[in-house]
Coordinates of C-alpha atoms in Angstrom, one line a residue:
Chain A
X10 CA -58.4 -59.3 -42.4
X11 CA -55.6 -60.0 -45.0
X12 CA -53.2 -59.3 -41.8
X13 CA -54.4 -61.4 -40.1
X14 CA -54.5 -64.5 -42.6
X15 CA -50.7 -63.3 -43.0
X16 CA -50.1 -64.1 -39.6
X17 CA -51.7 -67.5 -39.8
X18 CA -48.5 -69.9 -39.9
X19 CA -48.9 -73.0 -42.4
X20 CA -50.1 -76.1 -41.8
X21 CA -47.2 -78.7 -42.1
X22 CA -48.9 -81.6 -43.0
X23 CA -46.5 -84.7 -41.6
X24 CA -48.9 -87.6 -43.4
X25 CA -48.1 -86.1 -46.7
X26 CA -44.0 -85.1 -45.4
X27 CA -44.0 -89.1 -44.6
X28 CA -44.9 -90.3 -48.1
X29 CA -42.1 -88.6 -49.5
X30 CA -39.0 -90.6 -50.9
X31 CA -35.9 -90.3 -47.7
X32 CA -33.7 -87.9 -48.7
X33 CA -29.7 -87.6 -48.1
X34 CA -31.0 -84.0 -45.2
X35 CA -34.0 -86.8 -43.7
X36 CA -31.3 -89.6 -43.1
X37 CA -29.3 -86.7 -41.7
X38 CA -32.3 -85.2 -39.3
X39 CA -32.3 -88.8 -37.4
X40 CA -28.7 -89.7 -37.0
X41 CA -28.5 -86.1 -35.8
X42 CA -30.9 -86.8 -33.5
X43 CA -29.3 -90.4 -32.2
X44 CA -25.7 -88.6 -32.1
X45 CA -27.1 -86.1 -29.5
X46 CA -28.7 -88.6 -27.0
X47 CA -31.7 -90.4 -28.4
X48 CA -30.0 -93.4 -29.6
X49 CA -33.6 -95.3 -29.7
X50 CA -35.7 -92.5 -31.4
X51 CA -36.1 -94.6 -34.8
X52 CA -38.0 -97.5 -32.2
X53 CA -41.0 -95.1 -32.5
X54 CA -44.2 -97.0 -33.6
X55 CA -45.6 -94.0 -32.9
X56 CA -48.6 -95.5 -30.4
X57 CA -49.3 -92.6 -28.2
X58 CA -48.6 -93.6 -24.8
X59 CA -46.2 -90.8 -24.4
X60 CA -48.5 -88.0 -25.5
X61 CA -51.2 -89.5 -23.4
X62 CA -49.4 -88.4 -20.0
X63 CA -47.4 -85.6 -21.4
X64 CA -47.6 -82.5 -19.4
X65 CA -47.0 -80.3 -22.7
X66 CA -49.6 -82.2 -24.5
X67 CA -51.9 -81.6 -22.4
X68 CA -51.7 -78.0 -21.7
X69 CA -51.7 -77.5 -25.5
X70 CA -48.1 -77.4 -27.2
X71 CA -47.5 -77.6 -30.7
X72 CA -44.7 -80.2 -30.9
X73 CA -45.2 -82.9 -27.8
X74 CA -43.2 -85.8 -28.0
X75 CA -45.0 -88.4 -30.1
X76 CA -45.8 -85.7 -32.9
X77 CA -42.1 -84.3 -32.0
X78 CA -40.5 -87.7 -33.1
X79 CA -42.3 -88.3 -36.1
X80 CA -41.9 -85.1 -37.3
X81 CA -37.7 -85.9 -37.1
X82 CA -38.4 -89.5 -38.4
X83 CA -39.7 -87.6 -41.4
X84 CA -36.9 -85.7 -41.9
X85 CA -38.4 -82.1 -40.8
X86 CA -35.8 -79.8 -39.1
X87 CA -35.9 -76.1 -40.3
X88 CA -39.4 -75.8 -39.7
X89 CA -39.2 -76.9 -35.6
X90 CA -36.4 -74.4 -35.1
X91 CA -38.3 -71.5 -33.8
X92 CA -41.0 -73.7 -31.7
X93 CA -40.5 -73.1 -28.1
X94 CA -41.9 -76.8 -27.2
X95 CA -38.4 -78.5 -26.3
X96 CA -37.8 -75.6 -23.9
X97 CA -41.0 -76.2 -22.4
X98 CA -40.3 -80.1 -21.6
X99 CA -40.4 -80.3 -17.7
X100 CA -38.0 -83.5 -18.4
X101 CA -40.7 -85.5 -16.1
X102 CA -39.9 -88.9 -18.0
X103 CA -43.7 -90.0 -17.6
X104 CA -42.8 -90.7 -21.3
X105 CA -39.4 -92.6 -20.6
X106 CA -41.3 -94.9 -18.3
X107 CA -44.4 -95.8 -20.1
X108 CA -42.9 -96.5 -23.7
X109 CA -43.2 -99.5 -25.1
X110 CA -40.2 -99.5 -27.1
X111 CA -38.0 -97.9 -24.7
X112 CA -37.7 -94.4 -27.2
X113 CA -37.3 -92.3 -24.3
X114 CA -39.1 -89.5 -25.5
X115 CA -37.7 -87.2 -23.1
X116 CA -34.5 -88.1 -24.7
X117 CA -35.7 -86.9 -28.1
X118 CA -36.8 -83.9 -26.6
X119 CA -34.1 -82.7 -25.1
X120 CA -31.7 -83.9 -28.2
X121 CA -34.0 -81.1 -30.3
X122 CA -33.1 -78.9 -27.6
X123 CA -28.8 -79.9 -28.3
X124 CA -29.9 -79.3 -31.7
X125 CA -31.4 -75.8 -31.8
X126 CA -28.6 -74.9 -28.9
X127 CA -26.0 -75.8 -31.9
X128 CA -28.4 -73.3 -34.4
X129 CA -28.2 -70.5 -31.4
X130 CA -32.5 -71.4 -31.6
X131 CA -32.2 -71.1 -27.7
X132 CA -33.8 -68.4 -25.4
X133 CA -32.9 -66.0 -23.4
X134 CA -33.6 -67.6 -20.2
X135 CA -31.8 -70.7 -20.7
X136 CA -28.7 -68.7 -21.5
X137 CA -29.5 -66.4 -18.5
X138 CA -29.2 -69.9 -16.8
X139 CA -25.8 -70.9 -18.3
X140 CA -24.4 -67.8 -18.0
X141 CA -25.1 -67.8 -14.1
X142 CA -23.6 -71.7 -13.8
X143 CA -20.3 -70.5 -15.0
X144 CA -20.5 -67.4 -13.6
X145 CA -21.6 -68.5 -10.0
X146 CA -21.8 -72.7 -9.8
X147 CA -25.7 -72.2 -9.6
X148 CA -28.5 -72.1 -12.4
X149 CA -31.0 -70.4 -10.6
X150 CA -29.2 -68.1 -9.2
X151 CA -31.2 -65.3 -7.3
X152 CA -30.4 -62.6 -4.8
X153 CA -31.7 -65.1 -1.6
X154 CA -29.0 -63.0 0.6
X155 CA -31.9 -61.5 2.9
X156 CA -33.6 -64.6 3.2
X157 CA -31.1 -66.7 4.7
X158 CA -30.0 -63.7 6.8
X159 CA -33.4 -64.2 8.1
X160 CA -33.4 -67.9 9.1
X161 CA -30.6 -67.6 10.7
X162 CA -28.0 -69.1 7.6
X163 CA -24.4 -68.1 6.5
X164 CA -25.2 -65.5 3.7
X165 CA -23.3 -67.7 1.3
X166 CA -24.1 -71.6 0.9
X167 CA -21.0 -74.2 1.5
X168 CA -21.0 -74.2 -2.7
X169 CA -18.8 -73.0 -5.2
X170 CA -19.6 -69.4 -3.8
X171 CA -17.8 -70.4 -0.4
X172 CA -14.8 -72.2 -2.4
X173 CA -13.1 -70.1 -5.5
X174 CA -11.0 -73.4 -6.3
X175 CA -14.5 -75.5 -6.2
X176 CA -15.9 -72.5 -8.8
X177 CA -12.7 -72.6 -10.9
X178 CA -12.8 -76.5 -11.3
X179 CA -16.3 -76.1 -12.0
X180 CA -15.7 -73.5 -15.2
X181 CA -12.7 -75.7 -16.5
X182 CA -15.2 -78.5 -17.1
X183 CA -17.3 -76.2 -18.5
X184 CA -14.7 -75.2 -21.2
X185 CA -14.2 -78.6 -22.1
X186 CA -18.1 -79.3 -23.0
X187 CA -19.9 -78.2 -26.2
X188 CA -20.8 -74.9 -24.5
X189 CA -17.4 -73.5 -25.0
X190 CA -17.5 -74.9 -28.4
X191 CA -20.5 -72.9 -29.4
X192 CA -19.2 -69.9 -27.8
X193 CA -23.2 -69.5 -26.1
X194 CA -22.2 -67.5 -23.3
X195 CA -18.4 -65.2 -22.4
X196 CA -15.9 -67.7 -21.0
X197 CA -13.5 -65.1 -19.6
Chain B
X16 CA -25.1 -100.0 -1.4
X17 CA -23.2 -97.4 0.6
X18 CA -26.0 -96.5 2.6
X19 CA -26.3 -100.3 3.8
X20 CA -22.7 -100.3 4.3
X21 CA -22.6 -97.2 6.8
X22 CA -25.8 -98.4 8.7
X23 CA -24.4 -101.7 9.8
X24 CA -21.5 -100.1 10.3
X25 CA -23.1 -97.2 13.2
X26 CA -24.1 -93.8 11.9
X27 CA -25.8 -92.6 9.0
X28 CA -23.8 -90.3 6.9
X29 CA -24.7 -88.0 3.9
X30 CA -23.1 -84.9 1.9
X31 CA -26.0 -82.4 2.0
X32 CA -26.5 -81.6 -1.5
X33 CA -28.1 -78.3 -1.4
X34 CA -29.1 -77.6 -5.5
X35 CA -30.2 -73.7 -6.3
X36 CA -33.8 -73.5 -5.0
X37 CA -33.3 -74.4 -1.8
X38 CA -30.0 -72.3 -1.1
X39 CA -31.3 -69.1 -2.5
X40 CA -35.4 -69.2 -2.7
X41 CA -36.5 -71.2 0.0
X42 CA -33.7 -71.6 2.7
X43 CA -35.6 -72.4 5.6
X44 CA -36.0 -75.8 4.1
X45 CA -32.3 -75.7 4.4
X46 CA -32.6 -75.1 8.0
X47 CA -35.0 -77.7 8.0
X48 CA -33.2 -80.7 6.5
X49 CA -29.6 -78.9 9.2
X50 CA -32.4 -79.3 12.2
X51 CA -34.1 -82.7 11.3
X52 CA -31.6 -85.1 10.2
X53 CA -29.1 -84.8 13.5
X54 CA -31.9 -84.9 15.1
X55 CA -32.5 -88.5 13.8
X56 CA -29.1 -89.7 14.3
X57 CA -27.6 -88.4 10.5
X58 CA -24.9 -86.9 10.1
X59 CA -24.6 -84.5 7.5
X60 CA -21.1 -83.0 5.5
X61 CA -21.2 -79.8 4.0
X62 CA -20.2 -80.8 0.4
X63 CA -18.5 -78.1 0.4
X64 CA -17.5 -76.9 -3.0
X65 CA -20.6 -78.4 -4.4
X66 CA -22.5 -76.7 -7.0
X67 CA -25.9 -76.8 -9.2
X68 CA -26.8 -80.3 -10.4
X69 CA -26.9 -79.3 -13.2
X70 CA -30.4 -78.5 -14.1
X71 CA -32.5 -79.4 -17.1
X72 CA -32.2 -76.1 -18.8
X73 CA -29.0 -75.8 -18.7
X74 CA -25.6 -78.7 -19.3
X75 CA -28.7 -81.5 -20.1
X76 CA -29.9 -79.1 -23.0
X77 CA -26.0 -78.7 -24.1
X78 CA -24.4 -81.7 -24.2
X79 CA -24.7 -85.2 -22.8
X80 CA -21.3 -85.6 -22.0
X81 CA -21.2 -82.0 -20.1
X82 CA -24.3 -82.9 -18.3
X83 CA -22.6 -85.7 -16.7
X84 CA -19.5 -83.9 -16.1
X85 CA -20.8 -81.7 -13.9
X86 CA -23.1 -84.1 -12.2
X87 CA -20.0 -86.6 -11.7
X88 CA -17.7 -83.5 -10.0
X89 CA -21.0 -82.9 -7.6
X90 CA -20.9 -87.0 -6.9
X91 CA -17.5 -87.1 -6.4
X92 CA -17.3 -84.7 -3.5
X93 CA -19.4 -87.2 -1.7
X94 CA -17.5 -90.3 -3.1
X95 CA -14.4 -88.8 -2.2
X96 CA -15.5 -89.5 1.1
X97 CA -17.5 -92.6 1.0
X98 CA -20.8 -91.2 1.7
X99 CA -24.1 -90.3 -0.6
X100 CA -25.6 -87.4 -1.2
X101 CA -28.9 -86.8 0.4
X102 CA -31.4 -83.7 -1.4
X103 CA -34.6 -82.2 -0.7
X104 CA -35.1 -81.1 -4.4
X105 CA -36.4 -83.6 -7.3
X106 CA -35.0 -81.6 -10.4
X107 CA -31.1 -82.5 -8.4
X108 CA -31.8 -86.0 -7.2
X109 CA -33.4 -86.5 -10.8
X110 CA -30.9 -84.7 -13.0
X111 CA -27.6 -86.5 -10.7
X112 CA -29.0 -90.1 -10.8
X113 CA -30.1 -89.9 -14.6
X114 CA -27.0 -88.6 -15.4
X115 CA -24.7 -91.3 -12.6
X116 CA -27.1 -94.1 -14.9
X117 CA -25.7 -92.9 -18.7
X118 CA -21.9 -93.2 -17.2
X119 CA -22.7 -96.1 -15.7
X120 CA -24.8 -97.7 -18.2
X121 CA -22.1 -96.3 -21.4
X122 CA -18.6 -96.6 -20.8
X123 CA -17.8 -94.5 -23.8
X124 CA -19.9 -91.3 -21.3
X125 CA -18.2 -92.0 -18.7
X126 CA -14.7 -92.6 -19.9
X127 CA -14.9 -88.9 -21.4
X128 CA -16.5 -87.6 -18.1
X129 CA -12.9 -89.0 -16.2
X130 CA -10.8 -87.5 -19.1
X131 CA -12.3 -84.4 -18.0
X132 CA -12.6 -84.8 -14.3
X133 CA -8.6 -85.7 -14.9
X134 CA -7.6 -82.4 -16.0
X135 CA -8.9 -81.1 -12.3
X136 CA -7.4 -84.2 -10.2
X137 CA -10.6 -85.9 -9.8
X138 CA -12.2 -89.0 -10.6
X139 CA -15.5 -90.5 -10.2
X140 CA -16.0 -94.3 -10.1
X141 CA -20.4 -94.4 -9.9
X142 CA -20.0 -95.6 -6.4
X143 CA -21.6 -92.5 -4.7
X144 CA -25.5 -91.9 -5.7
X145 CA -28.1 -89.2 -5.0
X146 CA -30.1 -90.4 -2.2
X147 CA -33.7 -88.4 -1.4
X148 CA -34.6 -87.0 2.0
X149 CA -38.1 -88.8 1.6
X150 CA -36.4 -92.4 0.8
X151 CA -33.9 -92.0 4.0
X152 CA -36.6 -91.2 6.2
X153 CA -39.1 -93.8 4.9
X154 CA -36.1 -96.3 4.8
X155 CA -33.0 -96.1 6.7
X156 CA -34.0 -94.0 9.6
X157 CA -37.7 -95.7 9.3
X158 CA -41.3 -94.6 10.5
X159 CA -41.2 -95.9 14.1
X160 CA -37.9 -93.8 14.5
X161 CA -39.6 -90.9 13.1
X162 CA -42.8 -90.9 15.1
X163 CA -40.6 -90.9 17.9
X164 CA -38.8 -88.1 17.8
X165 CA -42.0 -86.2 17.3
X166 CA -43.5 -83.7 19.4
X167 CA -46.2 -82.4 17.9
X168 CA -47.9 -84.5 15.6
X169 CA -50.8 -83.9 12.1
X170 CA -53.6 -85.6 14.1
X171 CA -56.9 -84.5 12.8
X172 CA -55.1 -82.5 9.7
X173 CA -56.0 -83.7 5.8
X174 CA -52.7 -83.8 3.8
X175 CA -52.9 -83.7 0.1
X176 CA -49.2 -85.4 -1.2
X177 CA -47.3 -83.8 -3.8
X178 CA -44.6 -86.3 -4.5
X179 CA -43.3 -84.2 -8.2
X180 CA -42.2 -86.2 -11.2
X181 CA -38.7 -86.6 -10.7
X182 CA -39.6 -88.9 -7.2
X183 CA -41.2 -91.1 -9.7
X184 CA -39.7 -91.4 -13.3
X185 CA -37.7 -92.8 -14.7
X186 CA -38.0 -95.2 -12.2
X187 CA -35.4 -97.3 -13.3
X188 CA -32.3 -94.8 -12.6
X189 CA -33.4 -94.2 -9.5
X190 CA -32.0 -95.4 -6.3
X191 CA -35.4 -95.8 -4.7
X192 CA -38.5 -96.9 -6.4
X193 CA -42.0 -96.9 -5.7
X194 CA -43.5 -100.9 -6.1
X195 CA -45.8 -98.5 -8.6
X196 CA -44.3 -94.9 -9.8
X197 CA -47.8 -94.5 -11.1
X198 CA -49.4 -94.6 -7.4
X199 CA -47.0 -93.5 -5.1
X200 CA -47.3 -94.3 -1.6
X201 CA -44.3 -93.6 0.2
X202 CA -45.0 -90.2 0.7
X203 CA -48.5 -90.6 2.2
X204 CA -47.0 -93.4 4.3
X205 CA -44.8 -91.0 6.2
X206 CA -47.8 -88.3 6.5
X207 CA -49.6 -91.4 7.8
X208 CA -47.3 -92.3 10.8
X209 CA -47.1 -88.4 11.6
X210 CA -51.0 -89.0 12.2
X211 CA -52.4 -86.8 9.1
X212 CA -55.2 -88.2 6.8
X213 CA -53.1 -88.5 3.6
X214 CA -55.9 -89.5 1.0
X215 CA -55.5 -90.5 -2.5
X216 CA -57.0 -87.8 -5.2
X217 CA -57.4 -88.0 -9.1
X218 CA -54.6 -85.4 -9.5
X219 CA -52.4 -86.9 -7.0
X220 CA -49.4 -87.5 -9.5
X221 CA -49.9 -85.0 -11.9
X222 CA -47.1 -82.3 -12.8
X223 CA -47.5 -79.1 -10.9
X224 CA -46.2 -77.4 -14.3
X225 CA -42.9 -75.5 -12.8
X226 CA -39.3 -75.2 -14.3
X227 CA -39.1 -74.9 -17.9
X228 CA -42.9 -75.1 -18.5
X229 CA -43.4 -72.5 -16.2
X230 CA -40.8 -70.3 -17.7
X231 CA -41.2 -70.9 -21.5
X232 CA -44.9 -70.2 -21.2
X233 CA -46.8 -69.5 -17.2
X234 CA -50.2 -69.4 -18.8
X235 CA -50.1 -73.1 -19.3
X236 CA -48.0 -74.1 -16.4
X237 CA -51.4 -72.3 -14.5
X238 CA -53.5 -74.3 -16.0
X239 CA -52.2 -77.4 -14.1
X240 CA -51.6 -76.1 -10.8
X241 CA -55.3 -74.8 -11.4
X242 CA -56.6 -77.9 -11.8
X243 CA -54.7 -79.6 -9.2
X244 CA -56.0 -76.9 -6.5
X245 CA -59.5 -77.3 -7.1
X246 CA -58.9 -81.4 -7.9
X247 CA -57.2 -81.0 -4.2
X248 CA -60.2 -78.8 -2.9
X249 CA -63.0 -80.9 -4.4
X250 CA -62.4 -84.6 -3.5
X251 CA -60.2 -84.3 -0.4
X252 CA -60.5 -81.0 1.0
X253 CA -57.2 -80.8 2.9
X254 CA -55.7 -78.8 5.1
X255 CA -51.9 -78.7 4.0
X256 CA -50.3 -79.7 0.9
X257 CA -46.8 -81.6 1.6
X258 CA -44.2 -82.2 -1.0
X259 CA -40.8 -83.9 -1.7
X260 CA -40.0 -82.1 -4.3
X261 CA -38.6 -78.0 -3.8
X262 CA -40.0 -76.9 -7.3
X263 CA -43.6 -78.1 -6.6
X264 CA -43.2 -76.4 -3.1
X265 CA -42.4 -73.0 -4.9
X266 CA -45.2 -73.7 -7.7
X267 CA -47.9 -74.1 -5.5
X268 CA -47.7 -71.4 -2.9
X269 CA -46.9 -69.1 -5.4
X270 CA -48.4 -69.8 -8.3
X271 CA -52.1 -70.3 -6.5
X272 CA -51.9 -67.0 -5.1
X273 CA -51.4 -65.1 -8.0
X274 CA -54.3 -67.2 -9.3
X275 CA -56.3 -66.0 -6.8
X276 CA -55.1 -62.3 -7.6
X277 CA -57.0 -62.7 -11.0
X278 CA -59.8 -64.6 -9.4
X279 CA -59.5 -67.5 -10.8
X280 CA -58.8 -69.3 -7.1
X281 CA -61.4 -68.8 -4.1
X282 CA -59.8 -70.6 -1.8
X283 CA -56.2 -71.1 -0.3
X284 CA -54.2 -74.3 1.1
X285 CA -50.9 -74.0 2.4
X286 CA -47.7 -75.9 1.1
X287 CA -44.5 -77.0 2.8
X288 CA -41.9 -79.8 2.1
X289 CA -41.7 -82.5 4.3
X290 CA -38.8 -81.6 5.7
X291 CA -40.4 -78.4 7.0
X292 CA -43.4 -80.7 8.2
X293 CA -41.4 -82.7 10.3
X294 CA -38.9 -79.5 11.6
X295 CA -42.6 -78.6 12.8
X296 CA -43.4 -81.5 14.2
X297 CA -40.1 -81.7 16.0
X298 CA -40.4 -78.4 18.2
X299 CA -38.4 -76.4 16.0
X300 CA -38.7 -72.7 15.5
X301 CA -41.4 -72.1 12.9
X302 CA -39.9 -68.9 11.7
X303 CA -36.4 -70.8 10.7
X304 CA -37.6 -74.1 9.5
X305 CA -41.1 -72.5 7.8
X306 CA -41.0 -68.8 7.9
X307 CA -40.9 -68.2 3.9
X308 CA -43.8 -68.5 1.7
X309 CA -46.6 -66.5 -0.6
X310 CA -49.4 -68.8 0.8
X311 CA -50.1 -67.8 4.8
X312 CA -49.2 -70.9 6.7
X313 CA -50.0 -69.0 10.5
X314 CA -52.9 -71.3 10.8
X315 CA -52.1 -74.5 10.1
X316 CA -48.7 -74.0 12.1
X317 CA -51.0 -72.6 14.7
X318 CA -53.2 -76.3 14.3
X319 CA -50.0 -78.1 14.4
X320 CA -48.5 -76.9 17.2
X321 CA -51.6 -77.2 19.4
X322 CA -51.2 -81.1 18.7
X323 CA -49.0 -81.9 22.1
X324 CA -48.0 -85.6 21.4

């Protein structure tokens, strides 16, 4: 019994987080925010429309979009590092379209995801994915060798696997983005 | 703009962006879009040297600026030539238009993105776009065209649409726009003039729960193709499910049979992307342009090709 209750993770209550005086780390947790790609996230009136047609929302995540935001707005940052949500954002923009203040939730989302990336809170799978763009040109990169044998295809796509210089362009933009910088996957 | 351009001009003419789903999971809707689209008068180049979009879980989740790098390179293969590129998968036509809107929208992204580009001899000005197979069809080769060219057609077969989210939003970096993202009808248009029954249904825009929902957590991602099925079942009953979009396609015939593996499905509807519907519908061989799927497909190809036009 006492296990379990152990295992029980703490409620963070974000009504009381908001009555709390801003902080120099809450100002911080914003502009962070706004620097990686959701220039508009402070906008939030926090209305709903998003979470009413979110995809994540409604098959039960912990931190959807409109919760998501405020949560930032209040200056909370530790605490979301471990929840998988962002990761789980299909990057629909149902969100993006039907805000009223032009947020862009999806925007927020995926500038939590920049922000765990930069505190390595990023999965195994998404690095499985990056690893395979620079290693191949293609994200999802599987071994599809047989089945285009079988409709009649080239076994390799007119892609960067057909064109080494296409490939090698392709990794030297790569070493100029904030991957390199963060060293998430070997770069030669 | 482009696409105008080159249809006053004679022939249609798009780089065939091919993504990662299509090239490596599903090629036969490779073969499908290589059969189709010369068959209506497009030409198609190769791209060749072209490379993932990039998707959502990986340069998006990174960095803005690298997003958009990558994207432009992938734009300015076709711009280099003064064509568009044409795809049968949403997550690439969403991920290369959203990311062609920031650089054109924020000169400060986009100068960055040509610094880069530089350092590899390329440049990309914003002219070239990401058109969708659906939108070319439906608008610069046109329905009449289409019905034409048909030689079988979907008379007497239900069609339930699956148009996928990135079709849809955010409409306003898109290319092509629904008159309402919110009820689609472009796609049960073309069904239409191929003679199915392409009825509305409750679920009809709702996400089929693949990509990064699917892969962070495919309990939930069921849930929704779950409800869709039986949403599907229930109001319309339809024979076939068509979709735009390659990650819906892959979702739904493979995600309802393992739901019926743990008995949580009873019944079983086929899926294929337009592009394979048409191939079909075309004459062409059913085991290049359809021949990979979880989700039999024998008897509706069977239906279909007993419909002589």
């Amino acid at each position: 019994m006492e296990m379990m209750e152990e295992g029980v993770p703490p409620v963070i209550n974000l009504s009381k987080l908001a009555e709390r005086e801003e902080t120099e780390l809450e100002k911080k947790v914003a502009e962070i925010i706004k620097e990686l790609g959701a220039e508009r996230i402070m906008y939030c009136m926090q209305c709903g429309a998003c979470a009413s047609i979110c995809p994540l929302a409604k098959t039960g995540f912990e931190w959807y979009n409109k919760k998501l935001i405020k949560a930032l707005i209040v200056g909370l940052r530790d605490e979301l590092l471990d929840d998988p949500t962002p990761w789980a954002c299909v990057a629909c923009n149902r969100c993006t379209e039907v805000c009223p203040r032009r947020v862009s939730p999806f925007e927020v989302m995926f500038a939590m995801r920049r922000l765990m990336a930069e505190e390595y809170a990023i999965g195994s799978l998404a690095i499985e994915g990056l690893r395979a763009l620079y290693e191949y040109g293609h994200a999802v990169y599987m071994t599809g060798r047989e089945a285009r044998k079988k409709v009649g295809l080239p076994e390799k796509p007119p892609s960067t696997e057909s064109d080494p210089k296409a490939l090698e362009d392709l990794r030297k933009i790569l070493k100029q983005t904030k991957l390199a910088d963060l060293g998430l996957i070997p770069m030669e | 703009m482009m696409a105008e351009t080159a249809k006053e001009e004679k022939k249609l003419k798009f780089g065939l962006f091919l993504g990662c789903n299509i090239p490596f999971s599903r090629p036969d809707v490779e073969v499908s879009m290589r059969s189709i689209f010369p068959a209506l008068g497009v030409e198609l180049d190769d791209l060749l040297g072209q490379s993932c979009c990039p998707t959502w879980g990986t340069m998006p989740s990174i960095d803005v600026v690298g997003w958009c790098a990558v994207a432009a390179r992938n734009l300015a293969l076709g711009e280099e030539k003064g064509i568009d590129l044409i795809t049968a998968c949403n997550s690439c036509y969403g991920s290369l238009n959203e990311a062609r809107h920031k650089m054109l929208t924020n000169p400060e992204i986009h100068r960055k993105v040509n610094e880069i580009l530089a350092t590899i001899g390329k440049k990309y000005e914003g002219k070239a776009k990401c058109r969708h197979v659906a939108w070319v069809i439906y608008k610069d080769i046109g329905l009449e065209k289409l019905k034409e060219s048909l030689k079988y057609t979907l008379d007497g077969i239900t069609v339930a649409v699956q148009p996928g989210c990135h079709f849809l939003w955010p409409s306003e970096i898109y290319p092509d726009r629904e008159k309402d993202p919110f009820n689609p009808v472009v796609l049960r248009e073309i069904c239409e003039a191929m003679g199915a029954e392409a009825p509305h249904y409750s679920k009809l825009i709702e996400c089929c729960g693949m990509g990064a929902l699917r892969s962070t957590d495919p309990e939930k991602s069921f849930i929704l193709v779950r409800e869709k099925m039986e949403n599907i079942k229930e109001e319309i009953d339809a024979d076939l499910i068509v979709t735009t979009c390659s990650s819906c396609l892959i979702q739904l015939d493979d995600a309802q049979e393992r739901l019926r593996k743990e008995g949580k499905l009873n019944f079983s509807i086929p899926v294929m992307h337009l592009v394979q519907v048409i191939a079909l519908c075309m004459g062409f061989d059913p085991e290049k342009v359809a021949g990979i799927c979880v989700t039999p497909r024998d008897e509706i190809i069977k239906r279909i090709l007993e419909n002589k036009r």
